[in-house]
Amino acid sequence: MELITLKSPREQECMRRAGRIAAQARALAGQMVRPGVTTLEIDKAVRGFIEGQGAIPSFLNYGGFTGSACISVNQVVIHGVPSQKIVLQEGDIVSVDVGACIDGFHGDCAATYPCGGISPEAQRLIEVTQQSFWEGIKLAKAGQRVSDVSHGVQAYVEGHGYSVVRDFVGHGIGARLHEAPEVPNFGSAGHGARFQSGMTIAVEPMVCAGDWHVRVLKDGWTTVTVDGSLAAHYENTLLITDGEPEILTVTEDGAYV
């Protein structure tokens, strides 16, 4: 079984830097979401910003991924590959997942943004997805178990009539983009690793308006809802402390989206 790493004060500070850069790149991407923009244009801007901060885009060439951000539109849940052919349209919802690495440590975050005016149903999906993160991490405290967070996310999402993806989960993060433990968005409370001060995890609800089943397209990355329903994604990297968890993927002005 892979060991969970606890981060030293120096390593925690490195992750704060990485998280801040990732959060600023996420915010930049969100500002670019508007009709007529291609996902490749957003990706290039994300890469330019991260590299301009002296950091490395965590996703670029990760497992062969060609972008610096995963940009997923409408029924695409996660891992959308940036492309000049994907032009954003009025009414789309656009999930942007971005990571940055500096001084050997990663920050990872995501959010879903409206493209122009969107339907009330799509707006509600975005809001429920984001709030499910905050509901889940109420129990991300030393002494609690990983599945306490999982259960909190699932209960909130399903209580609002949506479903959570089962095939992909959140994760530990640090010197590697994906570390132990896995952090599912579903399951009963009271199971899994026990949180300890110094753990760093990425909690990332992936929520479907319809059924939770997904499939991966032929490119090996793009993951869509099987039933074609809309999907939204929200993620932050956090540090477990002796009190409330510290969100590491936050901009200099305190924004989480």
PDB file of N, CA, C and O in Angstrom, residues 47-72:
ATOM      1  N   ARG A  47      -0.868  28.236 -19.914  1.00  0.00           N
ATOM      2  CA  ARG A  47       0.541  27.850 -19.942  1.00  0.00           C
ATOM      3  C   ARG A  47       1.444  29.073 -19.819  1.00  0.00           C
ATOM      4  O   ARG A  47       2.417  29.060 -19.041  1.00  0.00           O
ATOM      5  N   GLY A  48       1.131  30.123 -20.563  1.00  0.00           N
ATOM      6  CA  GLY A  48       1.954  31.325 -20.509  1.00  0.00           C
ATOM      7  C   GLY A  48       1.996  31.926 -19.121  1.00  0.00           C
ATOM      8  O   GLY A  48       3.055  32.371 -18.654  1.00  0.00           O
ATOM      9  N   PHE A  49       0.867  31.939 -18.448  1.00  0.00           N
ATOM     10  CA  PHE A  49       0.830  32.503 -17.097  1.00  0.00           C
ATOM     11  C   PHE A  49       1.658  31.662 -16.130  1.00  0.00           C
ATOM     12  O   PHE A  49       2.473  32.197 -15.367  1.00  0.00           O
ATOM     13  N   ILE A  50       1.437  30.351 -16.140  1.00  0.00           N
ATOM     14  CA  ILE A  50       2.150  29.478 -15.192  1.00  0.00           C
ATOM     15  C   ILE A  50       3.656  29.578 -15.408  1.00  0.00           C
ATOM     16  O   ILE A  50       4.425  29.745 -14.445  1.00  0.00           O
ATOM     17  N   GLU A  51       4.087  29.490 -16.647  1.00  0.00           N
ATOM     18  CA  GLU A  51       5.521  29.569 -16.926  1.00  0.00           C
ATOM     19  C   GLU A  51       6.064  30.953 -16.600  1.00  0.00           C
ATOM     20  O   GLU A  51       7.221  31.087 -16.181  1.00  0.00           O
ATOM     21  N   GLY A  52       5.242  31.985 -16.772  1.00  0.00           N
ATOM     22  CA  GLY A  52       5.665  33.340 -16.423  1.00  0.00           C
ATOM     23  C   GLY A  52       5.888  33.527 -14.935  1.00  0.00           C
ATOM     24  O   GLY A  52       6.591  34.459 -14.520  1.00  0.00           O
ATOM     25  N   GLN A  53       5.295  32.655 -14.124  1.00  0.00           N
ATOM     26  CA  GLN A  53       5.493  32.691 -12.670  1.00  0.00           C
ATOM     27  C   GLN A  53       6.677  31.840 -12.227  1.00  0.00           C
ATOM     28  O   GLN A  53       6.919  31.686 -11.031  1.00  0.00           O
ATOM     29  N   GLY A  54       7.395  31.282 -13.199  1.00  0.00           N
ATOM     30  CA  GLY A  54       8.535  30.431 -12.880  1.00  0.00           C
ATOM     31  C   GLY A  54       8.155  29.009 -12.512  1.00  0.00           C
ATOM     32  O   GLY A  54       8.967  28.266 -11.961  1.00  0.00           O
ATOM     33  N   ALA A  55       6.918  28.628 -12.835  1.00  0.00           N
ATOM     34  CA  ALA A  55       6.419  27.297 -12.507  1.00  0.00           C
ATOM     35  C   ALA A  55       6.265  26.462 -13.776  1.00  0.00           C
ATOM     36  O   ALA A  55       6.460  26.954 -14.897  1.00  0.00           O
ATOM     37  N   ILE A  56       5.889  25.216 -13.602  1.00  0.00           N
ATOM     38  CA  ILE A  56       5.687  24.270 -14.700  1.00  0.00           C
ATOM     39  C   ILE A  56       4.227  23.841 -14.691  1.00  0.00           C
ATOM     40  O   ILE A  56       3.690  23.500 -13.628  1.00  0.00           O
ATOM     41  N   PRO A  57       3.543  23.835 -15.843  1.00  0.00           N
ATOM     42  CA  PRO A  57       2.186  23.290 -15.876  1.00  0.00           C
ATOM     43  C   PRO A  57       2.202  21.803 -15.527  1.00  0.00           C
ATOM     44  O   PRO A  57       2.846  21.005 -16.209  1.00  0.00           O
ATOM     45  N   SER A  58       1.492  21.432 -14.473  1.00  0.00           N
ATOM     46  CA  SER A  58       1.531  20.055 -13.988  1.00  0.00           C
ATOM     47  C   SER A  58       1.004  19.059 -15.006  1.00  0.00           C
ATOM     48  O   SER A  58       1.441  17.903 -15.044  1.00  0.00           O
ATOM     49  N   PHE A  59       0.041  19.471 -15.828  1.00  0.00           N
ATOM     50  CA  PHE A  59      -0.624  18.533 -16.731  1.00  0.00           C
ATOM     51  C   PHE A  59       0.107  18.363 -18.057  1.00  0.00           C
ATOM     52  O   PHE A  59      -0.122  17.375 -18.753  1.00  0.00           O
ATOM     53  N   LEU A  60       0.938  19.315 -18.434  1.00  0.00           N
ATOM     54  CA  LEU A  60       1.562  19.284 -19.750  1.00  0.00           C
ATOM     55  C   LEU A  60       2.461  18.057 -19.879  1.00  0.00           C
ATOM     56  O   LEU A  60       3.408  17.875 -19.119  1.00  0.00           O
ATOM     57  N   ASN A  61       2.116  17.190 -20.826  1.00  0.00           N
ATOM     58  CA  ASN A  61       2.830  15.930 -21.090  1.00  0.00           C
ATOM     59  C   ASN A  61       2.654  14.892 -19.984  1.00  0.00           C
ATOM     60  O   ASN A  61       3.341  13.860 -19.999  1.00  0.00           O
ATOM     61  N   TYR A  62       1.745  15.131 -19.053  1.00  0.00           N
ATOM     62  CA  TYR A  62       1.478  14.156 -18.001  1.00  0.00           C
ATOM     63  C   TYR A  62       0.750  12.962 -18.618  1.00  0.00           C
ATOM     64  O   TYR A  62      -0.386  13.080 -19.071  1.00  0.00           O
ATOM     65  N   GLY A  63       1.419  11.822 -18.654  1.00  0.00           N
ATOM     66  CA  GLY A  63       0.833  10.640 -19.273  1.00  0.00           C
ATOM     67  C   GLY A  63       0.528  10.810 -20.747  1.00  0.00           C
ATOM     68  O   GLY A  63      -0.282  10.075 -21.312  1.00  0.00           O
ATOM     69  N   GLY A  64       1.174  11.795 -21.367  1.00  0.00           N
ATOM     70  CA  GLY A  64       0.949  12.051 -22.778  1.00  0.00           C
ATOM     71  C   GLY A  64      -0.092  13.120 -23.064  1.00  0.00           C
ATOM     72  O   GLY A  64      -0.405  13.387 -24.240  1.00  0.00           O
ATOM     73  N   PHE A  65      -0.650  13.763 -22.023  1.00  0.00           N
ATOM     74  CA  PHE A  65      -1.638  14.820 -22.242  1.00  0.00           C
ATOM     75  C   PHE A  65      -0.966  16.006 -22.918  1.00  0.00           C
ATOM     76  O   PHE A  65       0.131  16.424 -22.529  1.00  0.00           O
ATOM     77  N   THR A  66      -1.631  16.571 -23.918  1.00  0.00           N
ATOM     78  CA  THR A  66      -0.991  17.591 -24.764  1.00  0.00           C
ATOM     79  C   THR A  66      -1.236  19.018 -24.302  1.00  0.00           C
ATOM     80  O   THR A  66      -0.625  19.951 -24.837  1.00  0.00           O
ATOM     81  N   GLY A  67      -2.118  19.219 -23.337  1.00  0.00           N
ATOM     82  CA  GLY A  67      -2.437  20.570 -22.901  1.00  0.00           C
ATOM     83  C   GLY A  67      -1.848  20.900 -21.548  1.00  0.00           C
ATOM     84  O   GLY A  67      -1.312  20.041 -20.836  1.00  0.00           O
ATOM     85  N   SER A  68      -1.977  22.171 -21.183  1.00  0.00           N
ATOM     86  CA  SER A  68      -1.597  22.622 -19.844  1.00  0.00           C
ATOM     87  C   SER A  68      -2.798  22.697 -18.921  1.00  0.00           C
ATOM     88  O   SER A  68      -2.641  22.845 -17.712  1.00  0.00           O
ATOM     89  N   ALA A  69      -3.998  22.627 -19.504  1.00  0.00           N
ATOM     90  CA  ALA A  69      -5.241  22.602 -18.738  1.00  0.00           C
ATOM     91  C   ALA A  69      -6.178  21.586 -19.373  1.00  0.00           C
ATOM     92  O   ALA A  69      -6.138  21.360 -20.582  1.00  0.00           O
ATOM     93  N   CYS A  70      -7.009  20.976 -18.552  1.00  0.00           N
ATOM     94  CA  CYS A  70      -8.112  20.163 -19.063  1.00  0.00           C
ATOM     95  C   CYS A  70      -9.317  21.093 -19.182  1.00  0.00           C
ATOM     96  O   CYS A  70      -9.712  21.718 -18.187  1.00  0.00           O
ATOM     97  N   ILE A  71      -9.878  21.203 -20.384  1.00  0.00           N
ATOM     98  CA  ILE A  71     -10.983  22.132 -20.609  1.00  0.00           C
ATOM     99  C   ILE A  71     -12.145  21.341 -21.183  1.00  0.00           C
ATOM    100  O   ILE A  71     -12.086  20.836 -22.303  1.00  0.00           O
ATOM    101  N   SER A  72     -13.199  21.200 -20.368  1.00  0.00           N
ATOM    102  CA  SER A  72     -14.272  20.249 -20.639  1.00  0.00           C
ATOM    103  C   SER A  72     -15.592  20.997 -20.776  1.00  0.00           C
ATOM    104  O   SER A  72     -15.988  21.731 -19.871  1.00  0.00           O
TER     105      SER A  72
END
